[in-house]
mmCIF file of C-alpha atoms in Angstrom:
data_model
loop_
_atom_site.group_PDB
_atom_site.id
_atom_site.type_symbol
_atom_site.label_atom_id
_atom_site.label_comp_id
_atom_site.label_asym_id
_atom_site.label_seq_id
_atom_site.Cartn_x
_atom_site.Cartn_y
_atom_site.Cartn_z
ATOM 1 C CA MET A 1 -36.232 144.261 70.130
ATOM 2 C CA SER A 2 -36.810 141.632 67.170
ATOM 3 C CA ASP A 3 -39.250 139.032 67.616
ATOM 4 C CA VAL A 4 -36.547 136.314 66.043
ATOM 5 C CA LYS A 5 -36.125 133.650 68.589
ATOM 6 C CA ILE A 6 -33.497 134.149 70.892
ATOM 7 C CA PRO A 7 -30.619 131.612 70.352
ATOM 8 C CA ALA A 8 -28.604 130.172 72.822
ATOM 9 C CA LEU A 9 -24.918 131.196 72.689
ATOM 10 C CA SER A 10 -21.641 128.876 73.394
ATOM 11 C CA VAL A 11 -18.002 129.624 72.848
ATOM 12 C CA LEU A 12 -15.372 127.945 70.740
ATOM 13 C CA ASP A 13 -11.927 128.830 72.191
ATOM 14 C CA LEU A 14 -8.651 128.578 70.026
ATOM 15 C CA VAL A 15 -6.557 129.610 72.706
ATOM 16 C CA PRO A 16 -4.875 132.552 71.235
ATOM 17 C CA VAL A 17 -1.244 133.367 71.612
ATOM 18 C CA ARG A 18 -0.105 137.203 70.768
ATOM 19 C CA THR A 19 2.782 138.863 70.761
ATOM 20 C CA GLY A 20 5.090 138.475 73.849
ATOM 21 C CA GLN A 21 2.818 136.317 75.718
ATOM 22 C CA SER A 22 3.787 133.062 76.940
ATOM 23 C CA SER A 23 1.578 129.491 76.662
ATOM 24 C CA VAL A 24 1.504 130.077 80.471
ATOM 25 C CA GLN A 25 -0.359 133.277 79.893
ATOM 26 C CA ALA A 26 -2.474 132.227 77.407
ATOM 27 C CA VAL A 27 -3.502 129.341 79.012
ATOM 28 C CA ALA A 28 -4.298 131.216 81.776
ATOM 29 C CA ALA A 29 -6.875 133.770 79.875
ATOM 30 C CA SER A 30 -8.889 131.078 78.721
ATOM 31 C CA MET A 31 -9.201 129.692 82.005
ATOM 32 C CA ALA A 32 -10.792 132.896 83.670
ATOM 33 C CA LEU A 33 -12.792 132.777 79.470
ATOM 34 C CA ALA A 34 -14.406 130.104 80.498
ATOM 35 C CA GLN A 35 -15.385 130.846 84.032
ATOM 36 C CA ARG A 36 -16.735 134.000 82.648
ATOM 37 C CA ALA A 37 -18.682 132.135 79.606
ATOM 38 C CA ASP A 38 -19.988 129.668 83.140
ATOM 39 C CA ALA A 39 -20.905 132.703 84.976
ATOM 40 C CA LEU A 40 -22.792 134.165 82.362
ATOM 41 C CA GLY A 41 -24.874 131.509 81.069
ATOM 42 C CA TYR A 42 -23.144 130.350 77.602
ATOM 43 C CA ARG A 43 -24.173 126.784 76.715
ATOM 44 C CA ARG A 44 -20.829 125.158 76.221
ATOM 45 C CA TYR A 45 -17.625 125.940 76.154
ATOM 46 C CA TRP A 46 -15.238 123.912 73.597
ATOM 47 C CA PHE A 47 -11.663 123.778 72.893
ATOM 48 C CA ALA A 48 -10.164 123.257 69.532
ATOM 49 C CA GLU A 49 -7.318 120.927 68.619
ATOM 50 C CA HIS A 50 -4.637 122.591 66.234
ATOM 51 C CA HIS A 51 -0.516 122.012 66.363
ATOM 52 C CA ASN A 52 2.814 123.609 65.850
ATOM 53 C CA MET A 53 0.989 126.953 65.265
ATOM 54 C CA PRO A 54 2.423 129.959 66.678
ATOM 55 C CA ALA A 55 -0.473 132.007 67.324
ATOM 56 C CA VAL A 56 -2.609 128.635 69.236
ATOM 57 C CA ALA A 57 -2.266 127.019 72.275
ATOM 58 C CA SER A 58 -5.154 124.517 71.739
ATOM 59 C CA THR A 59 -2.997 121.485 71.093
ATOM 60 C CA ALA A 60 -4.225 118.914 73.791
ATOM 61 C CA PRO A 61 -8.765 119.657 74.399
ATOM 62 C CA PRO A 62 -8.654 116.847 76.869
ATOM 63 C CA VAL A 63 -6.092 118.503 78.817
ATOM 64 C CA LEU A 64 -7.914 121.872 78.696
ATOM 65 C CA ILE A 65 -11.283 120.683 79.318
ATOM 66 C CA ALA A 66 -10.509 118.994 82.499
ATOM 67 C CA ALA A 67 -8.544 122.068 83.680
ATOM 68 C CA ALA A 68 -11.759 124.001 82.757
ATOM 69 C CA ALA A 69 -14.133 121.548 84.372
ATOM 70 C CA ALA A 70 -12.442 122.048 87.281
ATOM 71 C CA ARG A 71 -12.957 126.138 87.106
ATOM 72 C CA THR A 72 -16.661 125.991 86.597
ATOM 73 C CA GLU A 73 -20.001 124.884 87.859
ATOM 74 C CA ARG A 74 -22.744 124.597 84.975
ATOM 75 C CA ILE A 75 -21.468 125.091 81.454
ATOM 76 C CA ARG A 76 -20.909 121.972 79.162
ATOM 77 C CA ILE A 77 -17.387 121.911 78.145
ATOM 78 C CA GLY A 78 -15.790 119.709 74.828
ATOM 79 C CA SER A 79 -13.843 119.306 72.675
ATOM 80 C CA GLY A 80 -14.266 121.157 69.004
ATOM 81 C CA GLY A 81 -12.826 118.809 68.093
ATOM 82 C CA VAL A 82 -10.598 116.102 68.604
ATOM 83 C CA MET A 83 -8.839 115.243 65.179
ATOM 84 C CA LEU A 84 -9.556 111.735 65.159
ATOM 85 C CA PRO A 85 -7.186 110.786 62.599
ATOM 86 C CA ASN A 86 -4.038 111.878 65.250
ATOM 87 C CA HIS A 87 -5.503 109.754 67.614
ATOM 88 C CA ALA A 88 -6.448 105.801 68.275
ATOM 89 C CA PRO A 89 -9.674 105.862 69.101
ATOM 90 C CA LEU A 90 -9.182 103.854 72.328
ATOM 91 C CA ILE A 91 -7.356 106.387 73.690
ATOM 92 C CA VAL A 92 -9.957 109.351 73.036
ATOM 93 C CA ALA A 93 -12.888 106.915 74.041
ATOM 94 C CA GLU A 94 -10.547 106.696 77.379
ATOM 95 C CA GLN A 95 -9.766 110.483 77.595
ATOM 96 C CA PHE A 96 -13.463 111.316 77.438
ATOM 97 C CA ALA A 97 -14.469 108.613 79.477
ATOM 98 C CA ALA A 98 -12.293 109.834 82.127
ATOM 99 C CA LEU A 99 -13.981 113.173 81.525
ATOM 100 C CA GLU A 100 -17.411 112.387 81.952
ATOM 101 C CA ALA A 101 -16.698 111.293 85.234
ATOM 102 C CA ILE A 102 -14.701 114.336 86.128
ATOM 103 C CA ALA A 103 -17.715 116.157 85.187
ATOM 104 C CA PRO A 104 -20.596 114.266 84.680
ATOM 105 C CA GLY A 105 -23.397 115.099 82.482
ATOM 106 C CA ARG A 106 -21.381 118.083 81.099
ATOM 107 C CA VAL A 107 -19.077 116.781 78.636
ATOM 108 C CA ASP A 108 -19.433 116.764 74.700
ATOM 109 C CA LEU A 109 -16.924 115.170 72.517
ATOM 110 C CA GLY A 110 -16.745 116.643 69.186
ATOM 111 C CA LEU A 111 -15.233 115.073 66.612
ATOM 112 C CA GLY A 112 -13.781 116.297 63.098
ATOM 113 C CA ARG A 113 -11.679 114.342 60.203
ATOM 114 C CA ALA A 114 -9.166 116.596 59.409
ATOM 115 C CA PRO A 115 -5.688 116.411 60.642
ATOM 116 C CA GLY A 116 -5.411 120.095 62.181
ATOM 117 C CA SER A 117 -2.289 120.470 60.945
ATOM 118 C CA ASP A 118 0.486 120.214 58.355
ATOM 119 C CA PRO A 119 1.820 116.717 57.292
ATOM 120 C CA VAL A 120 4.839 116.741 59.132
ATOM 121 C CA ILE A 121 2.928 117.242 62.710
ATOM 122 C CA THR A 122 0.725 114.039 61.260
ATOM 123 C CA GLN A 123 3.394 111.729 60.874
ATOM 124 C CA LEU A 124 4.412 112.306 64.248
ATOM 125 C CA LEU A 125 1.095 112.179 65.762
ATOM 126 C CA ARG A 126 0.549 109.028 64.157
ATOM 127 C CA ARG A 127 3.933 107.127 62.831
ATOM 128 C CA SER A 128 1.712 104.912 60.807
ATOM 129 C CA GLY A 129 0.911 107.481 58.404
ATOM 130 C CA THR A 130 -2.174 109.385 57.571
ATOM 131 C CA THR A 131 -4.452 108.668 54.374
ATOM 132 C CA SER A 132 -5.448 104.938 55.969
ATOM 133 C CA GLU A 133 -6.873 106.874 59.726
ATOM 134 C CA VAL A 134 -8.904 109.550 57.563
ATOM 135 C CA GLU A 135 -10.248 106.535 55.289
ATOM 136 C CA GLN A 136 -11.133 104.706 58.858
ATOM 137 C CA PHE A 137 -13.004 107.866 60.545
ATOM 138 C CA PRO A 138 -16.521 106.369 60.225
ATOM 139 C CA GLN A 139 -15.637 102.983 61.522
ATOM 140 C CA HIS A 140 -13.472 104.917 64.438
ATOM 141 C CA ILE A 141 -16.066 106.682 65.229
ATOM 142 C CA THR A 142 -18.134 103.483 65.796
ATOM 143 C CA ASP A 143 -15.260 102.080 67.524
ATOM 144 C CA ILE A 144 -15.630 105.149 70.108
ATOM 145 C CA LEU A 145 -19.263 105.172 70.589
ATOM 146 C CA LYS A 146 -19.255 101.719 71.524
ATOM 147 C CA LEU A 147 -15.975 102.060 74.061
ATOM 148 C CA VAL A 148 -17.461 104.896 75.860
ATOM 149 C CA SER A 149 -20.730 102.703 76.536
ATOM 150 C CA ALA A 150 -21.459 101.073 79.592
ATOM 151 C CA GLU A 151 -21.835 97.579 77.781
ATOM 152 C CA GLY A 152 -18.338 98.654 76.160
ATOM 153 C CA ALA A 153 -16.979 97.295 72.626
ATOM 154 C CA THR A 154 -15.847 93.649 72.161
ATOM 155 C CA VAL A 155 -12.954 92.455 69.749
ATOM 156 C CA ARG A 156 -13.377 89.252 67.958
ATOM 157 C CA PHE A 157 -10.493 86.737 67.349
ATOM 158 C CA THR A 158 -10.283 84.890 63.782
ATOM 159 C CA SER A 159 -9.925 81.924 65.905
ATOM 160 C CA GLY A 160 -13.223 82.692 67.492
ATOM 161 C CA GLY A 161 -12.665 84.246 70.806
ATOM 162 C CA GLU A 162 -13.940 87.208 72.265
ATOM 163 C CA TYR A 163 -12.040 89.955 74.142
ATOM 164 C CA GLY A 164 -13.907 92.816 75.954
ATOM 165 C CA VAL A 165 -13.028 96.647 76.198
ATOM 166 C CA HIS A 166 -14.297 99.112 78.114
ATOM 167 C CA ALA A 167 -12.797 103.009 77.977
ATOM 168 C CA THR A 168 -13.653 102.851 81.627
ATOM 169 C CA PRO A 169 -14.390 100.113 84.237
ATOM 170 C CA ALA A 170 -18.033 101.523 85.303
ATOM 171 C CA ALA A 171 -19.267 104.099 82.905
ATOM 172 C CA THR A 172 -22.886 105.772 84.596
ATOM 173 C CA GLY A 173 -22.883 108.449 81.513
ATOM 174 C CA VAL A 174 -21.358 108.961 78.115
ATOM 175 C CA PRO A 175 -19.885 112.537 76.510
ATOM 176 C CA GLU A 176 -22.468 113.510 74.177
ATOM 177 C CA VAL A 177 -21.022 113.104 70.894
ATOM 178 C CA TRP A 178 -20.775 115.320 68.210
ATOM 179 C CA LEU A 179 -19.778 115.627 64.413
ATOM 180 C CA LEU A 180 -18.020 118.430 63.116
ATOM 181 C CA GLY A 181 -17.082 119.516 59.596
ATOM 182 C CA SER A 182 -17.292 122.024 56.874
ATOM 183 C CA SER A 183 -18.184 119.630 54.276
ATOM 184 C CA ASP A 184 -21.089 117.365 52.372
ATOM 185 C CA TYR A 185 -19.048 114.332 53.518
ATOM 186 C CA SER A 186 -19.364 115.573 57.314
ATOM 187 C CA ALA A 187 -23.023 116.196 57.184
ATOM 188 C CA ALA A 188 -24.054 112.947 55.421
ATOM 189 C CA LEU A 189 -22.174 110.798 57.653
ATOM 190 C CA ALA A 190 -23.720 112.638 60.879
ATOM 191 C CA ALA A 191 -27.133 112.063 59.195
ATOM 192 C CA ALA A 192 -26.580 108.720 58.634
ATOM 193 C CA TYR A 193 -25.226 107.997 62.204
ATOM 194 C CA GLY A 194 -27.822 109.239 63.777
ATOM 195 C CA LEU A 195 -25.404 112.343 65.341
ATOM 196 C CA PRO A 196 -25.600 116.237 66.435
ATOM 197 C CA TYR A 197 -23.529 117.917 63.709
ATOM 198 C CA VAL A 198 -21.938 121.335 63.514
ATOM 199 C CA PHE A 199 -21.055 123.145 60.846
ATOM 200 C CA ALA A 200 -17.514 124.963 61.215
ATOM 201 C CA ASN A 201 -18.528 128.307 59.433
ATOM 202 C CA HIS A 202 -16.014 130.028 61.166
ATOM 203 C CA PHE A 203 -13.356 129.149 59.120
ATOM 204 C CA ALA A 204 -15.214 127.816 56.043
ATOM 205 C CA GLY A 205 -18.358 129.971 54.847
ATOM 206 C CA ASP A 206 -19.207 128.449 51.646
ATOM 207 C CA GLY A 207 -21.093 125.164 51.744
ATOM 208 C CA LEU A 208 -23.305 125.647 54.846
ATOM 209 C CA GLU A 209 -26.903 126.101 53.628
ATOM 210 C CA ARG A 210 -26.237 122.704 51.289
ATOM 211 C CA ALA A 211 -24.335 120.871 54.583
ATOM 212 C CA MET A 212 -27.289 121.653 56.645
ATOM 213 C CA ASP A 213 -30.111 120.493 54.207
ATOM 214 C CA LEU A 214 -28.368 117.437 53.517
ATOM 215 C CA TYR A 215 -28.044 116.403 57.094
ATOM 216 C CA ARG A 216 -31.459 117.807 58.040
ATOM 217 C CA SER A 217 -32.716 115.499 54.899
ATOM 218 C CA GLN A 218 -31.002 112.124 55.315
ATOM 219 C CA PHE A 219 -31.324 112.543 59.346
ATOM 220 C CA GLN A 220 -31.629 108.981 60.414
ATOM 221 C CA PRO A 221 -32.966 108.648 63.805
ATOM 222 C CA GLY A 222 -31.484 106.478 66.326
ATOM 223 C CA GLU A 223 -29.894 105.734 70.142
ATOM 224 C CA HIS A 224 -28.033 108.730 70.120
ATOM 225 C CA SER A 225 -30.402 111.289 68.690
ATOM 226 C CA ALA A 226 -34.488 110.875 67.582
ATOM 227 C CA ALA A 227 -34.393 114.150 65.794
ATOM 228 C CA PRO A 228 -31.374 116.238 63.644
ATOM 229 C CA ARG A 229 -29.595 118.446 66.008
ATOM 230 C CA THR A 230 -27.464 121.215 64.979
ATOM 231 C CA PHE A 231 -26.000 124.745 65.534
ATOM 232 C CA ILE A 232 -23.608 126.524 63.525
ATOM 233 C CA THR A 233 -19.766 128.744 64.493
ATOM 234 C CA ALA A 234 -19.008 132.275 64.021
ATOM 235 C CA ASN A 235 -16.325 134.478 64.538
ATOM 236 C CA VAL A 236 -17.672 137.025 66.615
ATOM 237 C CA VAL A 237 -16.092 140.742 67.861
ATOM 238 C CA ALA A 238 -18.080 142.939 70.334
ATOM 239 C CA ALA A 239 -17.266 146.085 71.835
ATOM 240 C CA PRO A 240 -18.424 149.217 73.089
ATOM 241 C CA THR A 241 -18.453 151.514 69.533
ATOM 242 C CA GLN A 242 -17.781 149.870 66.260
ATOM 243 C CA ASP A 243 -14.677 151.503 65.703
ATOM 244 C CA GLU A 244 -13.193 149.817 68.693
ATOM 245 C CA ALA A 245 -14.662 146.066 67.276
ATOM 246 C CA GLU A 246 -13.278 146.926 64.069
ATOM 247 C CA ALA A 247 -9.630 147.234 65.249
ATOM 248 C CA ARG A 248 -10.134 144.406 67.760
ATOM 249 C CA ALA A 249 -11.181 142.091 64.851
ATOM 250 C CA LEU A 250 -8.482 143.310 62.794
ATOM 251 C CA PRO A 251 -5.172 140.635 64.424
ATOM 252 C CA GLN A 252 -7.808 137.731 63.144
ATOM 253 C CA LEU A 253 -8.343 138.295 60.230
ATOM 254 C CA ARG A 254 -5.106 139.234 59.434
ATOM 255 C CA GLN A 255 -4.033 136.057 60.524
ATOM 256 C CA PHE A 256 -6.904 134.251 58.741
ATOM 257 C CA ALA A 257 -5.568 136.505 55.279
ATOM 258 C CA ARG A 258 -1.442 135.392 56.477
ATOM 259 C CA LEU A 259 -2.995 131.437 56.732
ATOM 260 C CA ARG A 260 -4.718 131.549 53.178
ATOM 261 C CA THR A 261 -1.783 133.076 51.633
ATOM 262 C CA ASN A 262 1.346 131.002 52.742
ATOM 263 C CA LYS A 263 3.049 133.818 54.413
ATOM 264 C CA PRO A 264 4.481 132.866 57.565
ATOM 265 C CA MET A 265 2.973 132.115 60.876
ATOM 266 C CA ARG A 266 3.917 134.033 63.802
ATOM 267 C CA ALA A 267 2.244 135.213 67.054
ATOM 268 C CA LEU A 268 -1.100 136.935 66.577
ATOM 269 C CA GLU A 269 -0.451 141.010 66.272
ATOM 270 C CA THR A 270 -1.776 142.889 68.947
ATOM 271 C CA VAL A 271 -4.129 145.792 67.674
ATOM 272 C CA ASP A 272 -1.605 147.855 67.912
ATOM 273 C CA GLU A 273 0.864 145.959 65.776
ATOM 274 C CA ALA A 274 -1.853 145.441 62.933
ATOM 275 C CA LEU A 275 -2.966 149.065 62.694
ATOM 276 C CA ALA A 276 0.866 149.851 62.679
ATOM 277 C CA ASN A 277 1.501 147.976 59.618
ATOM 278 C CA PRO A 278 -1.153 148.094 56.607
ATOM 279 C CA SER A 279 -1.218 144.861 54.794
ATOM 280 C CA ASP A 280 -0.523 144.860 51.281
ATOM 281 C CA PRO A 281 -3.337 144.645 48.263
ATOM 282 C CA LEU A 282 -3.395 140.802 48.362
ATOM 283 C CA GLU A 283 -3.417 140.290 52.392
ATOM 284 C CA GLN A 284 -5.867 143.158 52.265
ATOM 285 C CA SER A 285 -8.279 141.549 49.768
ATOM 286 C CA MET A 286 -8.408 138.522 51.895
ATOM 287 C CA VAL A 287 -9.086 140.869 54.900
ATOM 288 C CA ASP A 288 -11.993 142.243 53.401
ATOM 289 C CA GLN A 289 -13.480 139.144 51.890
ATOM 290 C CA ASN A 290 -12.886 137.076 55.319
ATOM 291 C CA ARG A 291 -14.301 140.620 57.585
ATOM 292 C CA ALA A 292 -17.750 140.493 55.590
ATOM 293 C CA ARG A 293 -18.336 136.421 57.080
ATOM 294 C CA TRP A 294 -17.751 137.797 60.745
ATOM 295 C CA PHE A 295 -19.903 139.619 63.501
ATOM 296 C CA VAL A 296 -18.494 142.305 64.162
ATOM 297 C CA GLY A 297 -19.963 145.432 65.555
ATOM 298 C CA THR A 298 -21.734 146.865 69.342
ATOM 299 C CA GLY A 299 -22.814 144.817 71.313
ATOM 300 C CA PRO A 300 -26.813 145.525 70.410
ATOM 301 C CA ASP A 301 -25.810 145.320 66.623
ATOM 302 C CA VAL A 302 -23.590 141.802 66.886
ATOM 303 C CA ALA A 303 -26.823 140.404 68.911
ATOM 304 C CA ALA A 304 -29.116 141.525 66.421
ATOM 305 C CA GLN A 305 -27.051 139.972 63.254
ATOM 306 C CA LEU A 306 -26.963 136.686 65.385
ATOM 307 C CA ARG A 307 -30.418 136.104 66.511
ATOM 308 C CA ASP A 308 -31.183 136.742 62.226
ATOM 309 C CA PHE A 309 -28.142 134.411 61.407
ATOM 310 C CA ALA A 310 -29.773 131.420 63.758
ATOM 311 C CA ALA A 311 -33.179 132.051 62.572
ATOM 312 C CA ARG A 312 -32.214 132.141 58.266
ATOM 313 C CA HIS A 313 -30.640 128.810 59.125
ATOM 314 C CA ASP A 314 -33.424 127.481 61.796
ATOM 315 C CA VAL A 315 -30.706 126.898 64.482
ATOM 316 C CA ASP A 316 -31.520 127.346 68.700
ATOM 317 C CA GLU A 317 -27.811 127.915 69.203
ATOM 318 C CA VAL A 318 -24.649 129.655 68.025
ATOM 319 C CA MET A 319 -21.215 128.724 68.989
ATOM 320 C CA ILE A 320 -18.924 131.958 68.343
ATOM 321 C CA SER A 321 -15.181 132.263 68.524
ATOM 322 C CA PRO A 322 -14.266 135.336 70.121
ATOM 323 C CA ALA A 323 -11.753 136.637 67.984
ATOM 324 C CA ALA A 324 -10.879 140.319 69.995
ATOM 325 C CA GLY A 325 -7.305 141.207 69.743
ATOM 326 C CA SER A 326 -5.805 142.813 72.627
ATOM 327 C CA TYR A 327 -4.005 145.990 72.694
ATOM 328 C CA ASP A 328 -0.282 146.578 73.827
ATOM 329 C CA SER A 329 -1.354 148.107 76.935
ATOM 330 C CA GLU A 330 -3.691 144.820 78.111
ATOM 331 C CA PRO A 331 -2.590 142.128 80.492
ATOM 332 C CA LEU A 332 -0.977 139.292 79.398
ATOM 333 C CA ASP A 333 -3.031 136.731 81.458
ATOM 334 C CA ALA A 334 -5.938 137.757 80.622
ATOM 335 C CA SER A 335 -7.869 138.329 77.181
ATOM 336 C CA PRO A 336 -9.980 141.694 78.071
ATOM 337 C CA GLY A 337 -11.055 142.299 74.267
ATOM 338 C CA ARG A 338 -12.513 138.559 74.582
ATOM 339 C CA VAL A 339 -14.565 138.389 77.505
ATOM 340 C CA GLN A 340 -15.973 142.242 76.376
ATOM 341 C CA THR A 341 -17.593 140.506 73.730
ATOM 342 C CA LEU A 342 -18.859 137.787 75.726
ATOM 343 C CA GLU A 343 -20.633 140.077 78.277
ATOM 344 C CA LEU A 344 -21.788 142.635 75.547
ATOM 345 C CA LEU A 345 -23.329 139.332 73.523
ATOM 346 C CA ALA A 346 -24.967 138.118 77.111
ATOM 347 C CA ARG A 347 -26.636 141.725 78.240
ATOM 348 C CA SER A 348 -27.605 142.204 74.521
ATOM 349 C CA LEU A 349 -29.380 138.682 73.564
#
């Protein structure tokens, strides 16, 4: 056993949809996974926000969080994250204040600056357009922090009058706000606001060290956090053998490659489909490039890699995106490969 400190583990869920699977079945599989993460002692379970993607059903984090809250007892639940340019700050504040009332002391509000979709969907989500909303991201964060507090926010009219606004009538607690990002901008903003910060390593990879150094060196203590608090995401697949882990990783690796090479998106392949249809050279190069950044192997091997990863970046928590695919023969309303990943890591760390 390594002397390296054992990090806490959390889960990021995009609610993947595979070939032949309905949204009903995909959500059922994710709810079962959340329950298993809760029972295994994972620290958090966050849902991402993506829109109009055939392989991703996590379109509405607050709805999924509420469903997971009803099925779990201990684990923190939240968004990884709400893409703020898509939503009015008051709506976000009201939704997460309500979630805090449903699951007091267990709710995280992770906020991101990217739209999380294509320009057409972004226009449909926010009819006023997108550029101005992105530019107002810092002000919108301030608004949400005030709105979810017990004191609420105050609107001041040019005529001199004031108007009080509360996200919920009588708050006794507030969701914990985290900033998410994969750039210097988000790291610097989290530091300036004195907020916890998460680097989205599961899809970025480049710039991790610089972003973490920037966040820690520029951090300003405040009412939300007295010292820097941060963790990192990672794509992870664990299985009883290396061969099975590599096979289960292939569908998601190919989906990432399709996205990066501008190929049409489709439902997530099964392992059988991915193995039966080899990638072309360009796609294979992207698969290989991404695979080098993933944690894929047996439970003990991946656990050791994650311990070293956490120690290298001085974090006490790693949020894994369990990227294990399913075989044709496996149930459509379950994710045996993802459950197996969580169980093997919990057993090995």
